[in-house]
mmCIF file of C-alpha atoms in Angstrom:
data_model
loop_
_atom_site.group_PDB
_atom_site.id
_atom_site.type_symbol
_atom_site.label_atom_id
_atom_site.label_comp_id
_atom_site.label_asym_id
_atom_site.label_seq_id
_atom_site.Cartn_x
_atom_site.Cartn_y
_atom_site.Cartn_z
ATOM 1 C CA UNK A 1 127.666 76.220 89.506
ATOM 2 C CA UNK A 2 129.590 79.484 88.130
ATOM 3 C CA UNK A 3 132.328 80.202 90.462
ATOM 4 C CA UNK A 4 134.213 83.553 90.644
ATOM 5 C CA UNK A 5 137.792 83.544 90.872
ATOM 6 C CA UNK A 6 139.071 86.148 93.039
ATOM 7 C CA UNK A 7 142.640 87.037 93.226
ATOM 8 C CA UNK A 8 144.450 86.881 96.983
ATOM 9 C CA UNK A 9 147.768 89.049 97.074
ATOM 10 C CA UNK A 10 149.479 91.360 99.511
ATOM 11 C CA UNK A 11 147.622 94.615 98.209
ATOM 12 C CA UNK A 12 144.783 96.671 99.414
ATOM 13 C CA UNK A 13 142.422 96.496 96.618
ATOM 14 C CA UNK A 14 142.101 92.927 97.207
ATOM 15 C CA UNK A 15 139.959 93.226 100.642
ATOM 16 C CA UNK A 16 136.868 94.730 97.973
ATOM 17 C CA UNK A 17 137.278 91.947 95.224
ATOM 18 C CA UNK A 18 137.150 89.372 97.620
ATOM 19 C CA UNK A 19 133.912 91.331 99.450
ATOM 20 C CA UNK A 20 132.381 91.742 95.667
ATOM 21 C CA UNK A 21 132.858 88.457 94.932
ATOM 22 C CA UNK A 22 131.101 86.805 97.687
ATOM 23 C CA UNK A 23 128.449 89.152 97.582
ATOM 24 C CA UNK A 24 128.266 88.451 93.723
ATOM 25 C CA UNK A 25 128.039 84.665 94.392
ATOM 26 C CA UNK A 26 125.939 84.788 97.383
ATOM 27 C CA UNK A 27 123.630 87.129 95.286
ATOM 28 C CA UNK A 28 123.526 84.734 92.502
ATOM 29 C CA UNK A 29 124.275 80.979 93.902
ATOM 30 C CA UNK A 30 127.500 80.788 92.596
ATOM 31 C CA UNK A 31 130.655 79.897 94.665
ATOM 32 C CA UNK A 32 133.979 81.458 95.093
ATOM 33 C CA UNK A 33 137.509 80.063 94.311
ATOM 34 C CA UNK A 34 140.640 82.186 95.496
ATOM 35 C CA UNK A 35 143.483 81.848 94.087
ATOM 36 C CA UNK A 36 147.463 82.583 94.768
ATOM 37 C CA UNK A 37 150.178 82.877 92.936
ATOM 38 C CA UNK A 38 153.712 82.478 94.547
ATOM 39 C CA UNK A 39 156.186 84.452 91.949
ATOM 40 C CA UNK A 40 159.215 82.319 91.376
ATOM 41 C CA UNK A 41 161.605 85.144 91.771
ATOM 42 C CA UNK A 42 160.702 84.794 95.350
ATOM 43 C CA UNK A 43 162.706 81.376 95.251
ATOM 44 C CA UNK A 44 166.020 81.681 93.554
ATOM 45 C CA UNK A 45 168.009 80.608 96.290
ATOM 46 C CA UNK A 46 170.357 77.360 97.540
ATOM 47 C CA UNK A 47 167.059 74.921 97.174
ATOM 48 C CA UNK A 48 166.674 74.368 101.107
ATOM 49 C CA UNK A 49 166.386 78.026 101.322
ATOM 50 C CA UNK A 50 163.441 78.123 98.642
ATOM 51 C CA UNK A 51 161.983 75.453 100.360
ATOM 52 C CA UNK A 52 161.814 76.530 103.522
ATOM 53 C CA UNK A 53 161.009 80.172 101.612
ATOM 54 C CA UNK A 54 157.748 78.384 99.502
ATOM 55 C CA UNK A 55 156.355 76.993 102.909
ATOM 56 C CA UNK A 56 156.231 80.169 104.470
ATOM 57 C CA UNK A 57 154.924 81.559 101.743
ATOM 58 C CA UNK A 58 152.156 78.720 101.563
ATOM 59 C CA UNK A 59 151.422 79.613 105.397
ATOM 60 C CA UNK A 60 151.024 82.825 104.934
ATOM 61 C CA UNK A 61 148.628 82.681 102.124
ATOM 62 C CA UNK A 62 147.020 79.841 104.147
ATOM 63 C CA UNK A 63 146.634 82.477 107.207
ATOM 64 C CA UNK A 64 144.866 85.195 104.895
ATOM 65 C CA UNK A 65 142.679 83.259 103.155
ATOM 66 C CA UNK A 66 141.207 81.698 106.452
ATOM 67 C CA UNK A 67 140.432 85.248 107.297
ATOM 68 C CA UNK A 68 138.825 85.763 103.803
ATOM 69 C CA UNK A 69 137.186 82.642 103.744
ATOM 70 C CA UNK A 70 135.650 82.694 108.106
ATOM 71 C CA UNK A 71 134.540 86.599 106.996
ATOM 72 C CA UNK A 72 132.589 84.896 103.421
ATOM 73 C CA UNK A 73 131.066 82.294 105.644
ATOM 74 C CA UNK A 74 129.607 84.341 108.396
ATOM 75 C CA UNK A 75 128.098 87.042 105.943
ATOM 76 C CA UNK A 76 127.924 85.667 102.817
ATOM 77 C CA UNK A 77 126.917 82.339 103.461
ATOM 78 C CA UNK A 78 129.555 81.401 100.659
ATOM 79 C CA UNK A 79 132.525 78.788 101.285
ATOM 80 C CA UNK A 80 135.460 79.507 99.043
ATOM 81 C CA UNK A 81 138.201 77.205 97.852
ATOM 82 C CA UNK A 82 141.556 77.871 97.997
ATOM 83 C CA UNK A 83 144.019 77.095 94.888
ATOM 84 C CA UNK A 84 147.707 77.832 95.179
ATOM 85 C CA UNK A 85 149.503 77.603 92.111
ATOM 86 C CA UNK A 86 153.345 79.026 91.389
ATOM 87 C CA UNK A 87 154.801 80.878 88.482
ATOM 88 C CA UNK A 88 154.508 83.918 86.928
ATOM 89 C CA UNK A 89 151.036 85.175 87.858
ATOM 90 C CA UNK A 90 149.068 86.719 84.779
ATOM 91 C CA UNK A 91 150.459 82.744 83.012
ATOM 92 C CA UNK A 92 149.330 81.188 86.262
ATOM 93 C CA UNK A 93 145.218 82.929 86.642
ATOM 94 C CA UNK A 94 144.989 81.976 82.488
ATOM 95 C CA UNK A 95 146.407 78.294 82.608
ATOM 96 C CA UNK A 96 143.851 78.153 85.897
ATOM 97 C CA UNK A 97 140.911 79.153 84.388
ATOM 98 C CA UNK A 98 141.452 77.590 81.460
ATOM 99 C CA UNK A 99 141.939 74.379 83.410
ATOM 100 C CA UNK A 100 138.250 75.250 85.223
ATOM 101 C CA UNK A 101 135.728 75.442 83.426
ATOM 102 C CA UNK A 102 133.309 76.396 86.212
ATOM 103 C CA UNK A 103 134.802 79.854 86.493
ATOM 104 C CA UNK A 104 132.624 82.438 85.512
ATOM 105 C CA UNK A 105 134.279 85.560 86.338
ATOM 106 C CA UNK A 106 137.606 86.547 86.850
ATOM 107 C CA UNK A 107 137.753 89.970 89.447
ATOM 108 C CA UNK A 108 140.735 91.849 90.285
ATOM 109 C CA UNK A 109 140.803 94.256 92.805
ATOM 110 C CA UNK A 110 142.178 97.831 91.073
ATOM 111 C CA UNK A 111 144.215 100.454 93.040
ATOM 112 C CA UNK A 112 143.417 104.446 92.596
ATOM 113 C CA UNK A 113 147.029 105.215 93.389
ATOM 114 C CA UNK A 114 149.144 107.509 90.842
ATOM 115 C CA UNK A 115 151.030 104.136 89.581
ATOM 116 C CA UNK A 116 147.673 102.987 88.215
ATOM 117 C CA UNK A 117 145.422 100.524 89.119
ATOM 118 C CA UNK A 118 148.443 97.669 89.380
ATOM 119 C CA UNK A 119 150.044 95.785 87.396
ATOM 120 C CA UNK A 120 147.940 92.827 87.461
ATOM 121 C CA UNK A 121 145.265 94.947 87.112
ATOM 122 C CA UNK A 122 147.298 96.198 83.979
ATOM 123 C CA UNK A 123 148.897 92.982 82.724
ATOM 124 C CA UNK A 124 145.623 91.359 82.914
ATOM 125 C CA UNK A 125 143.850 94.175 80.768
ATOM 126 C CA UNK A 126 146.267 93.745 78.352
ATOM 127 C CA UNK A 127 145.154 90.106 78.030
ATOM 128 C CA UNK A 128 141.425 90.428 78.172
ATOM 129 C CA UNK A 129 140.182 89.996 74.084
ATOM 130 C CA UNK A 130 141.951 86.155 75.414
ATOM 131 C CA UNK A 131 140.487 85.422 78.547
ATOM 132 C CA UNK A 132 138.214 82.620 78.823
ATOM 133 C CA UNK A 133 136.191 84.117 80.744
ATOM 134 C CA UNK A 134 135.047 87.577 81.685
ATOM 135 C CA UNK A 135 136.962 90.185 83.705
ATOM 136 C CA UNK A 136 135.414 91.927 86.666
ATOM 137 C CA UNK A 137 137.817 95.087 88.164
ATOM 138 C CA UNK A 138 136.780 96.257 91.389
ATOM 139 C CA UNK A 139 138.293 100.020 92.246
ATOM 140 C CA UNK A 140 139.612 100.351 95.936
ATOM 141 C CA UNK A 141 137.927 103.295 96.704
ATOM 142 C CA UNK A 142 134.702 101.558 96.298
ATOM 143 C CA UNK A 143 132.414 101.520 100.293
ATOM 144 C CA UNK A 144 130.867 98.260 101.121
ATOM 145 C CA UNK A 145 127.464 100.172 101.006
ATOM 146 C CA UNK A 146 128.438 100.805 97.481
ATOM 147 C CA UNK A 147 129.425 97.282 97.023
ATOM 148 C CA UNK A 148 126.328 95.953 98.157
ATOM 149 C CA UNK A 149 124.221 97.900 95.771
ATOM 150 C CA UNK A 150 126.022 96.448 93.020
ATOM 151 C CA UNK A 151 126.430 93.283 94.162
#
């Protein structure tokens, strides 16, 4: 089964990437894997404090995942899986795609603001020629109807 890998983060463009991945998976008989990466700079504290912050980050990620997973199950009949990794996001995304040969497409959401599409999209497009899977970039401004039409 081909899986759509979508990155879960705190950006608003993440929502359209989730929708796109779920709709494409539903329409093509694929699956969805949601990857969230905890950056290493969040834990540069004393060991005990870092452990508490890591546990809180995981709880926050799991809570966001549960919201998206419920929508995917209820609306798209897709049961996504969650993977949490720690490290530099771009490196962890690449390592995860290389490790899981079932991943067929990386799905990222792009911002439309003056700051560009976002740091993750910018970094991943620079690596696009070396990715082991194609990448789909979903604009934040697409409506649900537009997403339905293209998936």
